[in-house]
Amino acid sequence: MKTLEQIAAELQGYDPKALGAAQVNEFLARLVEPVTAVEDVGIFQSLGRVLARDVVSPVSVPPHDNSAMDGYAFDGAALRPDAPLALTVVGTALAGKAWQGRVGPGECVKIMTGAIMPPGLDTVVPQEFTRVEGDTVHIPAGVLQRGDNRRLLGEDLMAGRPALAAGSRIGPAACGLLASLGVATVPVLRRLRVAYFSTGDEILSIGEAPREGAVYDSNRYTVFGLLTRLGVEVLDLGVVRDEPTLLEAAFTRAAREADAIITSGGVSVGEADFTKTMMKQLGDVAFWRIAMRPGRPMAVGRISAMKLADTQREKVVFSSDFGSNHEAILFGLPGNPVAVMVTFLAFVRPALLRMMGCTACAQPLLKAHSQEALRKKPGRTEYQRGIVSTAADGTLQVRTTGNQGSGVLRSMVEANGLIVLHHDQGNVAVGDAVDVMMFDGMV
């Protein structure tokens, strides 16, 4: 396992006092490793889980050539580009069973959507394209080509081939696909366990009486929501005061029981508290000043409960999934509410997805045209809260929520995405295209 210094040495231009956003994600990609334990779960329990192995289709979907329309099936060889076609109806094919008759030249079968195509027939004309007189169906010239409106055996999935790849996160569509294969259980990686707590003497928990200089803890609830949306198992350790014994106990428990630890507060440069000291004491931790706005300070590393146990000669009991050499990945986030959410979305979420075993970790960026001029200096990445909508011409457009202060949590409620202004980017004029990271499914 590489140390943080070894990982940093692999990154070109690494500077912990002015780290670019792209370098942060590159560093984290080298730091974290996916969980390996596998369990079999039913389809209803698989939503949001990550596949441990490829799911190979036991059947072909569809299992036979079938009709994609209600209409009339016939041999498309009879079609002529400039001539109408008249066919005699000799039967009806219904979904759920094969039609047993025979179809000769100049004949067709009335067929329902999903019904098996009778042998020798390869084309379906939708009933709305036809004119029916008694047992004769009239098909105008030029309305279809041979093979139209026929679903081929295995065109969705072929038996013996992968239907879903290892590392895929199972969504509603994948649940339906698994059910269409008759698969009862799927192998998934175990849930990631993430411990979280807020730090600071100025933090109030809900239910405590207000006091001068103190604020109610919102970070605990937003991070809980972000982690729950991600599908991890959350260990909520509440609010921890700036006292060495309390911080030591929280970090030690988190390192024993979780794969990752997230804290908020106590990582700013020059802060006189015990959080940074405790992080250094328990593990291999780096403190960064990231060239970004909002969310400049961040800590990252590994925390070991065993280190503390060695100094105290204490017997440490780990979670059943962890051995005595277990180290939890640490994400020390800033304390301002918006900065917590932005750093989570930009850096922590992709890293946790990688730890979950996902092969697709980065949130895709969309292009939208700015509805206002935006001031931006090159040399840092800015994440502005935006409201994305559809313009009259069908393209995406975006405007900010107004005040972009890192403590304005209301702006995250009003926004449906982040405007991502990249490191080397300058001012944005009205109408310029900008990247946006949509919140859907994340926040």
Short mmCIF file of C-alpha atoms in Angstrom, two decimals:
data_model
loop_
_atom_site.label_atom_id
_atom_site.label_comp_id
_atom_site.label_asym_id
_atom_site.label_seq_id
_atom_site.Cartn_x
_atom_site.Cartn_y
_atom_site.Cartn_z
CA MET A 1 0.00 0.00 0.00
CA LYS A 2 1.46 3.35 -1.03
CA THR A 3 1.86 6.18 1.45
CA LEU A 4 0.38 9.60 0.77
CA GLU A 5 3.89 10.88 0.03
CA GLN A 6 4.39 8.17 -2.58
CA ILE A 7 1.05 8.98 -4.23
CA ALA A 8 1.86 12.70 -4.22
CA ALA A 9 5.23 12.01 -5.86
CA GLU A 10 3.40 10.42 -8.80
CA LEU A 11 1.37 13.57 -9.51
CA GLN A 12 2.93 16.20 -11.71
CA GLY A 13 3.03 19.63 -10.07
CA TYR A 14 1.61 18.43 -6.75
CA ASP A 15 1.40 21.35 -4.31
CA PRO A 16 -0.69 20.79 -1.14
CA LYS A 17 -1.00 24.56 -0.70
CA ALA A 18 -2.54 25.12 -4.15
CA LEU A 19 -3.94 21.86 -5.43
CA GLY A 20 -6.08 21.85 -8.58
CA ALA A 21 -9.47 20.12 -8.59
CA ALA A 22 -8.34 17.64 -11.24
CA GLN A 23 -5.31 16.72 -9.12
CA VAL A 24 -7.54 16.07 -6.12
CA ASN A 25 -9.58 13.52 -8.03
CA GLU A 26 -6.43 11.96 -9.50
CA PHE A 27 -4.93 11.64 -6.01
CA LEU A 28 -8.11 10.09 -4.59
CA ALA A 29 -8.33 7.63 -7.50
CA ARG A 30 -4.89 6.35 -6.51
CA LEU A 31 -5.67 6.34 -2.79
CA VAL A 32 -8.93 4.41 -2.56
CA GLU A 33 -9.57 0.76 -3.32
CA PRO A 34 -12.88 -1.04 -3.88
CA VAL A 35 -14.37 -3.41 -1.33
CA THR A 36 -14.12 -7.08 -2.28
CA ALA A 37 -16.65 -9.00 -0.18
CA VAL A 38 -19.55 -10.42 -2.24
CA GLU A 39 -23.10 -11.39 -1.33
CA ASP A 40 -26.09 -12.64 -3.30
CA VAL A 41 -29.29 -10.57 -3.01
CA GLY A 42 -32.72 -10.67 -4.58
CA ILE A 43 -33.71 -8.23 -7.30
CA PHE A 44 -35.79 -6.06 -4.95
CA GLN A 45 -32.76 -5.70 -2.67
CA SER A 46 -30.31 -5.06 -5.52
CA LEU A 47 -31.34 -1.48 -6.34
CA GLY A 48 -28.34 0.82 -5.95
CA ARG A 49 -25.91 -2.04 -5.36
CA VAL A 50 -22.82 -2.72 -7.48
CA LEU A 51 -22.46 -5.94 -9.44
CA ALA A 52 -19.52 -8.08 -8.34
CA ARG A 53 -19.49 -10.24 -11.49
CA ASP A 54 -20.92 -10.11 -14.98
CA VAL A 55 -24.50 -11.34 -15.26
CA VAL A 56 -24.60 -13.71 -18.23
CA SER A 57 -27.98 -14.00 -19.92
CA PRO A 58 -29.44 -17.50 -19.56
CA VAL A 59 -32.01 -16.81 -22.30
CA SER A 60 -32.34 -14.75 -25.46
CA VAL A 61 -34.51 -11.63 -25.29
CA PRO A 62 -36.78 -11.73 -27.14
CA PRO A 63 -36.79 -15.55 -27.28
CA HIS A 64 -38.17 -15.57 -30.84
CA ASP A 65 -38.92 -13.28 -33.76
CA ASN A 66 -42.09 -11.39 -32.87
CA SER A 67 -44.28 -8.54 -33.99
CA ALA A 68 -43.58 -5.00 -32.80
CA MET A 69 -47.06 -3.84 -33.86
CA ASP A 70 -50.69 -4.81 -34.04
CA GLY A 71 -51.17 -5.41 -37.76
CA TYR A 72 -50.69 -8.03 -40.47
CA ALA A 73 -47.64 -10.27 -40.93
CA PHE A 74 -46.57 -11.40 -44.38
CA ASP A 75 -43.56 -12.28 -46.54
CA GLY A 76 -41.92 -8.96 -47.38
CA ALA A 77 -40.65 -10.35 -50.68
CA ALA A 78 -44.08 -9.53 -52.09
CA LEU A 79 -43.55 -5.77 -51.67
CA ARG A 80 -43.04 -3.63 -54.78
CA PRO A 81 -41.82 -0.01 -54.49
CA ASP A 82 -44.49 1.53 -56.71
CA ALA A 83 -47.37 -0.92 -56.43
CA PRO A 84 -50.01 -1.49 -53.73
CA LEU A 85 -50.39 -4.95 -52.30
CA ALA A 86 -53.54 -6.99 -51.57
CA LEU A 87 -53.31 -10.00 -49.23
CA THR A 88 -55.80 -12.56 -47.96
CA VAL A 89 -56.05 -12.98 -44.18
CA VAL A 90 -55.86 -16.68 -43.23
CA GLY A 91 -55.70 -16.50 -39.43
CA THR A 92 -54.82 -14.58 -36.29
CA ALA A 93 -51.59 -14.86 -34.25
CA LEU A 94 -51.98 -13.88 -30.59
CA ALA A 95 -49.25 -13.08 -28.05
CA GLY A 96 -48.31 -15.97 -25.79
CA LYS A 97 -48.47 -18.90 -28.20
CA ALA A 98 -47.36 -19.80 -31.71
CA TRP A 99 -49.89 -19.76 -34.57
CA GLN A 100 -50.06 -23.27 -36.03
CA GLY A 101 -51.32 -22.60 -39.56
CA ARG A 102 -49.48 -22.19 -42.86
CA VAL A 103 -49.24 -19.03 -44.95
CA GLY A 104 -48.95 -19.25 -48.70
CA PRO A 105 -48.15 -16.69 -51.40
CA GLY A 106 -50.57 -13.73 -51.41
CA GLU A 107 -51.65 -14.48 -47.81
CA CYS A 108 -51.07 -12.88 -44.43
CA VAL A 109 -51.87 -13.34 -40.75
CA LYS A 110 -53.47 -10.81 -38.47
CA ILE A 111 -50.98 -10.44 -35.63
CA MET A 112 -50.88 -8.82 -32.20
CA THR A 113 -47.91 -7.01 -30.61
CA GLY A 114 -45.51 -9.56 -29.15
CA ALA A 115 -46.93 -12.53 -31.01
CA ILE A 116 -44.45 -15.00 -32.55
CA MET A 117 -43.86 -14.42 -36.26
CA PRO A 118 -45.14 -17.46 -38.21
CA PRO A 119 -42.48 -19.31 -40.27
CA GLY A 120 -41.66 -17.62 -43.58
CA LEU A 121 -43.03 -14.21 -42.55
CA ASP A 122 -40.70 -11.30 -41.91
CA THR A 123 -42.69 -8.06 -42.20
CA VAL A 124 -45.60 -6.48 -40.31
CA VAL A 125 -47.77 -3.69 -41.65
CA PRO A 126 -49.45 -1.66 -38.87
CA GLN A 127 -53.21 -1.96 -39.05
CA GLU A 128 -53.62 1.83 -39.32
CA PHE A 129 -51.76 1.76 -42.65
CA THR A 130 -54.22 -0.70 -44.19
CA ARG A 131 -57.69 -0.84 -45.67
CA VAL A 132 -59.62 -4.04 -44.98
CA GLU A 133 -62.41 -5.40 -47.18
CA GLY A 134 -63.72 -8.71 -45.89
CA ASP A 135 -60.76 -11.11 -45.78
CA THR A 136 -58.60 -8.88 -47.98
CA VAL A 137 -56.06 -6.38 -46.64
CA HIS A 138 -54.94 -3.57 -48.94
CA ILE A 139 -51.47 -2.07 -48.33
CA PRO A 140 -50.59 1.20 -50.10
CA ALA A 141 -47.33 1.48 -51.98
CA GLY A 142 -44.27 2.94 -50.24
CA VAL A 143 -45.45 2.76 -46.61
CA LEU A 144 -42.93 0.15 -45.45
CA GLN A 145 -39.94 -1.98 -46.36
CA ARG A 146 -39.20 -5.65 -45.98
CA GLY A 147 -38.43 -6.54 -42.34
CA ASP A 148 -40.26 -3.55 -40.85
CA ASN A 149 -41.93 -3.89 -37.43
CA ARG A 150 -40.32 -7.23 -36.61
CA ARG A 151 -38.29 -7.82 -33.45
CA LEU A 152 -35.53 -10.37 -33.99
CA LEU A 153 -34.65 -13.20 -31.65
CA GLY A 154 -31.95 -12.00 -29.23
CA GLU A 155 -31.83 -8.44 -30.59
CA ASP A 156 -31.96 -7.16 -26.99
CA LEU A 157 -29.90 -9.90 -25.32
CA MET A 158 -28.45 -13.13 -26.65
CA ALA A 159 -28.20 -16.22 -24.47
CA GLY A 160 -24.66 -16.82 -23.20
CA ARG A 161 -23.55 -13.20 -23.50
CA PRO A 162 -23.11 -10.63 -20.66
CA ALA A 163 -26.31 -8.77 -19.89
CA LEU A 164 -24.82 -6.53 -17.18
CA ALA A 165 -21.13 -5.93 -16.54
CA ALA A 166 -19.30 -6.18 -13.22
CA GLY A 167 -18.93 -2.74 -11.67
CA SER A 168 -22.35 -1.59 -12.90
CA ARG A 169 -24.57 0.12 -10.34
CA ILE A 170 -28.00 -1.46 -10.53
CA GLY A 171 -30.79 0.99 -11.34
CA PRO A 172 -34.52 0.51 -11.96
CA ALA A 173 -33.98 -0.39 -15.63
CA ALA A 174 -31.37 -2.99 -14.68
CA CYS A 175 -33.79 -4.48 -12.12
CA GLY A 176 -36.33 -4.92 -14.91
CA LEU A 177 -33.71 -6.39 -17.22
CA LEU A 178 -32.69 -8.94 -14.59
CA ALA A 179 -36.32 -9.91 -14.08
CA SER A 180 -36.76 -10.31 -17.86
CA LEU A 181 -34.02 -12.95 -17.75
CA GLY A 182 -35.71 -14.90 -14.96
CA VAL A 183 -32.75 -14.19 -12.65
CA ALA A 184 -33.75 -14.46 -8.99
CA THR A 185 -30.54 -13.32 -7.26
CA VAL A 186 -27.46 -11.36 -8.29
CA PRO A 187 -23.91 -11.16 -6.86
CA VAL A 188 -23.18 -7.71 -5.48
CA LEU A 189 -20.35 -6.14 -3.51
CA ARG A 190 -21.11 -5.53 0.14
CA ARG A 191 -22.36 -2.11 1.12
CA LEU A 192 -19.71 0.48 1.86
CA ARG A 193 -19.78 1.70 5.47
CA VAL A 194 -19.20 5.41 5.99
CA ALA A 195 -18.94 7.07 9.41
CA TYR A 196 -19.69 10.76 9.73
CA PHE A 197 -19.51 13.40 12.45
CA SER A 198 -19.41 17.18 12.76
CA THR A 199 -16.77 18.88 14.88
CA GLY A 200 -16.63 22.15 16.80
CA ASP A 201 -17.62 23.76 20.09
CA GLU A 202 -19.82 26.23 18.23
CA ILE A 203 -22.10 23.50 16.83
CA LEU A 204 -25.54 22.92 18.32
CA SER A 205 -27.53 19.75 17.89
CA ILE A 206 -31.26 19.96 17.28
CA GLY A 207 -33.00 20.22 20.65
CA GLU A 208 -30.25 22.23 22.34
CA ALA A 209 -31.04 25.75 23.46
CA PRO A 210 -29.55 28.54 21.32
CA ARG A 211 -26.48 30.31 22.72
CA GLU A 212 -24.42 33.26 21.58
CA GLY A 213 -21.94 32.44 18.83
CA ALA A 214 -23.35 28.95 18.23
CA VAL A 215 -25.13 27.59 15.15
CA TYR A 216 -27.29 24.54 14.58
CA ASP A 217 -25.54 21.70 12.75
CA SER A 218 -26.90 21.44 9.21
CA ASN A 219 -23.91 19.55 7.79
CA ARG A 220 -24.77 16.35 9.63
CA TYR A 221 -28.13 16.20 7.89
CA THR A 222 -26.99 17.17 4.40
CA VAL A 223 -24.13 14.67 4.49
CA PHE A 224 -26.48 11.99 5.80
CA GLY A 225 -28.79 12.71 2.85
CA LEU A 226 -25.94 12.65 0.33
CA LEU A 227 -24.65 9.34 1.70
CA THR A 228 -28.11 7.80 1.82
CA ARG A 229 -28.74 8.79 -1.82
CA LEU A 230 -25.46 7.09 -2.65
CA GLY A 231 -26.66 3.83 -1.11
CA VAL A 232 -23.97 3.36 1.52
CA GLU A 233 -24.45 2.24 5.12
CA VAL A 234 -24.19 5.35 7.28
CA LEU A 235 -22.75 5.40 10.81
CA ASP A 236 -23.90 8.70 12.33
CA LEU A 237 -21.63 9.76 15.21
CA GLY A 238 -23.34 13.12 15.75
CA VAL A 239 -21.49 16.25 16.90
CA VAL A 240 -18.06 15.90 18.54
CA ARG A 241 -16.68 18.76 20.65
CA ASP A 242 -13.13 20.08 20.33
CA GLU A 243 -11.88 17.90 23.17
CA PRO A 244 -9.04 15.42 22.62
CA THR A 245 -10.66 12.49 24.42
CA LEU A 246 -13.97 12.90 22.56
CA LEU A 247 -12.28 13.27 19.16
CA GLU A 248 -10.02 10.31 19.89
CA ALA A 249 -13.01 8.14 20.75
CA ALA A 250 -14.96 9.21 17.63
CA PHE A 251 -12.05 8.64 15.24
CA THR A 252 -11.20 5.31 16.86
CA ARG A 253 -14.74 3.98 16.66
CA ALA A 254 -15.11 5.19 13.08
CA ALA A 255 -11.84 3.54 12.03
CA ARG A 256 -12.90 0.25 13.64
CA GLU A 257 -16.37 0.13 12.08
CA ALA A 258 -16.24 1.95 8.74
CA ASP A 259 -14.50 1.92 5.38
CA ALA A 260 -14.49 5.71 5.20
CA ILE A 261 -14.77 8.60 7.64
CA ILE A 262 -16.18 12.01 6.80
CA THR A 263 -15.86 14.99 9.13
CA SER A 264 -16.83 18.62 8.72
CA GLY A 265 -14.93 21.48 10.29
CA GLY A 266 -11.50 21.69 11.88
CA VAL A 267 -9.32 21.50 8.75
CA SER A 268 -8.79 25.18 7.92
CA VAL A 269 -5.26 26.53 7.83
CA GLY A 270 -4.30 28.11 11.15
CA GLU A 271 -7.29 26.79 13.14
CA ALA A 272 -6.38 26.28 16.81
CA ASP A 273 -8.30 23.12 17.57
CA PHE A 274 -7.58 19.46 18.23
CA THR A 275 -9.13 17.91 15.13
CA LYS A 276 -6.06 18.24 12.89
CA THR A 277 -3.78 17.04 15.68
CA MET A 278 -5.89 13.95 16.22
CA MET A 279 -6.00 13.18 12.48
CA LYS A 280 -2.21 13.29 12.33
CA GLN A 281 -1.87 11.18 15.46
CA LEU A 282 -4.11 8.38 14.19
CA GLY A 283 -3.04 8.07 10.59
CA ASP A 284 -1.33 9.17 7.42
CA VAL A 285 -3.10 12.45 6.62
CA ALA A 286 -2.46 15.31 4.20
CA PHE A 287 -3.96 18.77 4.57
CA TRP A 288 -4.74 20.61 1.38
CA ARG A 289 -5.62 24.08 0.24
CA ILE A 290 -7.49 23.42 -2.98
CA ALA A 291 -7.61 26.01 -5.75
CA MET A 292 -11.40 26.11 -5.74
CA ARG A 293 -14.38 28.11 -4.57
CA PRO A 294 -16.18 27.32 -2.33
CA GLY A 295 -14.41 24.74 -0.18
CA ARG A 296 -10.73 25.55 -0.09
CA PRO A 297 -9.52 23.51 2.95
CA MET A 298 -9.69 19.71 2.93
CA ALA A 299 -7.91 16.81 4.64
CA VAL A 300 -7.51 13.35 3.17
CA GLY A 301 -5.73 10.21 4.20
CA ARG A 302 -5.97 6.97 6.15
CA ILE A 303 -6.93 6.63 9.80
CA SER A 304 -5.87 3.56 11.83
CA ALA A 305 -7.54 2.59 15.09
CA MET A 306 -4.69 0.13 15.64
CA LYS A 307 -2.18 2.98 15.88
CA LEU A 308 -4.00 4.38 18.87
CA ALA A 309 -4.48 0.92 20.35
CA ASP A 310 -0.71 0.35 20.20
CA THR A 311 0.01 3.52 22.15
CA GLN A 312 -2.62 2.66 24.75
CA ARG A 313 -1.99 -1.10 24.77
CA GLU A 314 -5.69 -1.48 24.16
CA LYS A 315 -7.31 -4.49 22.54
CA VAL A 316 -9.21 -3.33 19.47
CA VAL A 317 -12.24 -5.24 18.21
CA PHE A 318 -12.92 -4.51 14.54
CA SER A 319 -16.09 -4.96 12.52
CA SER A 320 -16.45 -8.52 11.22
CA ASP A 321 -15.52 -7.37 7.69
CA PHE A 322 -12.24 -5.77 8.79
CA GLY A 323 -8.93 -7.24 9.88
CA SER A 324 -6.43 -5.87 12.38
CA ASN A 325 -4.57 -4.02 9.60
CA HIS A 326 -7.70 -2.13 8.53
CA GLU A 327 -7.37 1.58 7.84
CA ALA A 328 -10.32 3.81 7.02
CA ILE A 329 -10.09 6.47 4.33
CA LEU A 330 -10.53 9.94 5.79
CA PHE A 331 -12.24 12.91 4.14
CA GLY A 332 -11.95 16.02 6.31
CA LEU A 333 -14.29 18.60 4.80
CA PRO A 334 -14.57 22.33 5.54
CA GLY A 335 -17.21 23.59 7.92
CA ASN A 336 -19.31 25.96 5.77
CA PRO A 337 -22.51 24.21 4.62
CA VAL A 338 -22.21 24.87 0.88
CA ALA A 339 -18.49 24.09 0.89
CA VAL A 340 -19.27 20.73 2.51
CA MET A 341 -21.77 19.83 -0.22
CA VAL A 342 -19.58 21.04 -3.09
CA THR A 343 -16.46 19.20 -1.91
CA PHE A 344 -18.56 16.09 -1.35
CA LEU A 345 -20.02 16.20 -4.87
CA ALA A 346 -16.77 17.15 -6.59
CA PHE A 347 -14.38 14.81 -4.75
CA VAL A 348 -15.85 12.54 -2.07
CA ARG A 349 -18.73 11.09 -4.06
CA PRO A 350 -16.55 9.88 -6.98
CA ALA A 351 -14.07 8.38 -4.49
CA LEU A 352 -16.82 6.57 -2.56
CA LEU A 353 -18.27 5.21 -5.80
CA ARG A 354 -14.84 3.83 -6.64
CA MET A 355 -14.68 2.25 -3.17
CA MET A 356 -18.11 0.73 -3.82
CA GLY A 357 -16.64 -0.96 -6.91
CA CYS A 358 -18.32 1.21 -9.55
CA THR A 359 -16.57 1.49 -12.89
CA ALA A 360 -18.35 4.78 -13.74
CA CYS A 361 -17.55 7.27 -10.98
CA ALA A 362 -17.44 10.74 -12.52
CA GLN A 363 -20.67 12.71 -12.83
CA PRO A 364 -21.10 13.74 -16.49
CA LEU A 365 -21.15 17.45 -17.27
CA LEU A 366 -23.73 19.01 -19.59
CA LYS A 367 -23.41 22.17 -21.67
CA ALA A 368 -25.71 25.12 -21.03
CA HIS A 369 -25.68 28.76 -22.16
CA SER A 370 -25.17 31.28 -19.38
CA GLN A 371 -28.02 33.76 -18.96
CA GLU A 372 -25.77 36.21 -17.17
CA ALA A 373 -22.18 37.43 -17.14
CA LEU A 374 -20.00 35.60 -14.60
CA ARG A 375 -16.77 36.96 -13.15
CA LYS A 376 -14.03 34.37 -12.89
CA LYS A 377 -10.24 34.56 -12.49
CA PRO A 378 -8.10 31.79 -14.01
CA GLY A 379 -6.20 29.72 -11.46
CA ARG A 380 -9.01 28.04 -9.54
CA THR A 381 -12.13 25.97 -10.19
CA GLU A 382 -15.40 27.60 -9.18
CA TYR A 383 -18.66 25.78 -8.51
CA GLN A 384 -21.55 28.24 -8.66
CA ARG A 385 -25.07 27.23 -7.75
CA GLY A 386 -27.23 27.32 -10.85
CA ILE A 387 -30.78 26.90 -12.06
CA VAL A 388 -30.80 25.01 -15.36
CA SER A 389 -33.81 25.28 -17.67
CA THR A 390 -34.72 24.72 -21.31
CA ALA A 391 -34.62 27.70 -23.66
CA ALA A 392 -37.18 28.36 -26.39
CA ASP A 393 -34.90 26.77 -28.99
CA GLY A 394 -34.62 23.57 -26.92
CA THR A 395 -31.07 24.15 -25.67
CA LEU A 396 -30.13 24.26 -22.00
CA GLN A 397 -29.65 27.60 -20.28
CA VAL A 398 -28.45 28.38 -16.76
CA ARG A 399 -28.48 31.28 -14.31
CA THR A 400 -27.05 31.54 -10.83
CA THR A 401 -29.12 31.51 -7.66
CA GLY A 402 -27.70 34.91 -6.69
CA ASN A 403 -25.55 35.17 -3.55
CA GLN A 404 -22.78 32.58 -3.87
CA GLY A 405 -21.52 32.77 -0.27
CA SER A 406 -20.34 29.42 1.13
CA GLY A 407 -22.72 29.73 4.07
CA VAL A 408 -25.86 30.36 1.98
CA LEU A 409 -27.41 26.91 2.19
CA ARG A 410 -30.66 28.22 0.70
CA SER A 411 -28.85 28.54 -2.63
CA MET A 412 -28.30 24.76 -2.73
CA VAL A 413 -32.01 24.22 -2.15
CA GLU A 414 -32.95 26.56 -5.01
CA ALA A 415 -30.33 25.17 -7.42
CA ASN A 416 -30.72 22.07 -9.57
CA GLY A 417 -27.06 21.95 -10.54
CA LEU A 418 -23.60 23.44 -10.22
CA ILE A 419 -22.04 25.70 -12.85
CA VAL A 420 -18.49 24.37 -13.15
CA LEU A 421 -16.01 27.06 -14.14
CA HIS A 422 -12.74 25.25 -14.74
CA HIS A 423 -9.25 26.05 -13.46
CA ASP A 424 -7.97 27.91 -16.52
CA GLN A 425 -11.31 29.50 -17.44
CA GLY A 426 -11.84 33.26 -17.27
CA ASN A 427 -14.90 35.54 -17.33
CA VAL A 428 -18.10 34.25 -18.90
CA ALA A 429 -20.24 36.47 -21.14
CA VAL A 430 -23.99 36.20 -21.60
CA GLY A 431 -24.68 33.37 -24.03
CA ASP A 432 -21.37 31.59 -23.50
CA ALA A 433 -21.51 27.82 -23.06
CA VAL A 434 -20.57 26.55 -19.60
CA ASP A 435 -20.41 23.11 -18.00
CA VAL A 436 -23.09 22.17 -15.49
CA MET A 437 -23.18 19.26 -13.04
CA MET A 438 -26.81 18.32 -12.50
CA PHE A 439 -28.04 17.40 -9.01
CA ASP A 440 -30.59 14.82 -10.11
CA GLY A 441 -29.96 11.59 -8.23
CA MET A 442 -27.20 13.13 -6.08
CA VAL A 443 -28.72 15.80 -3.83
#
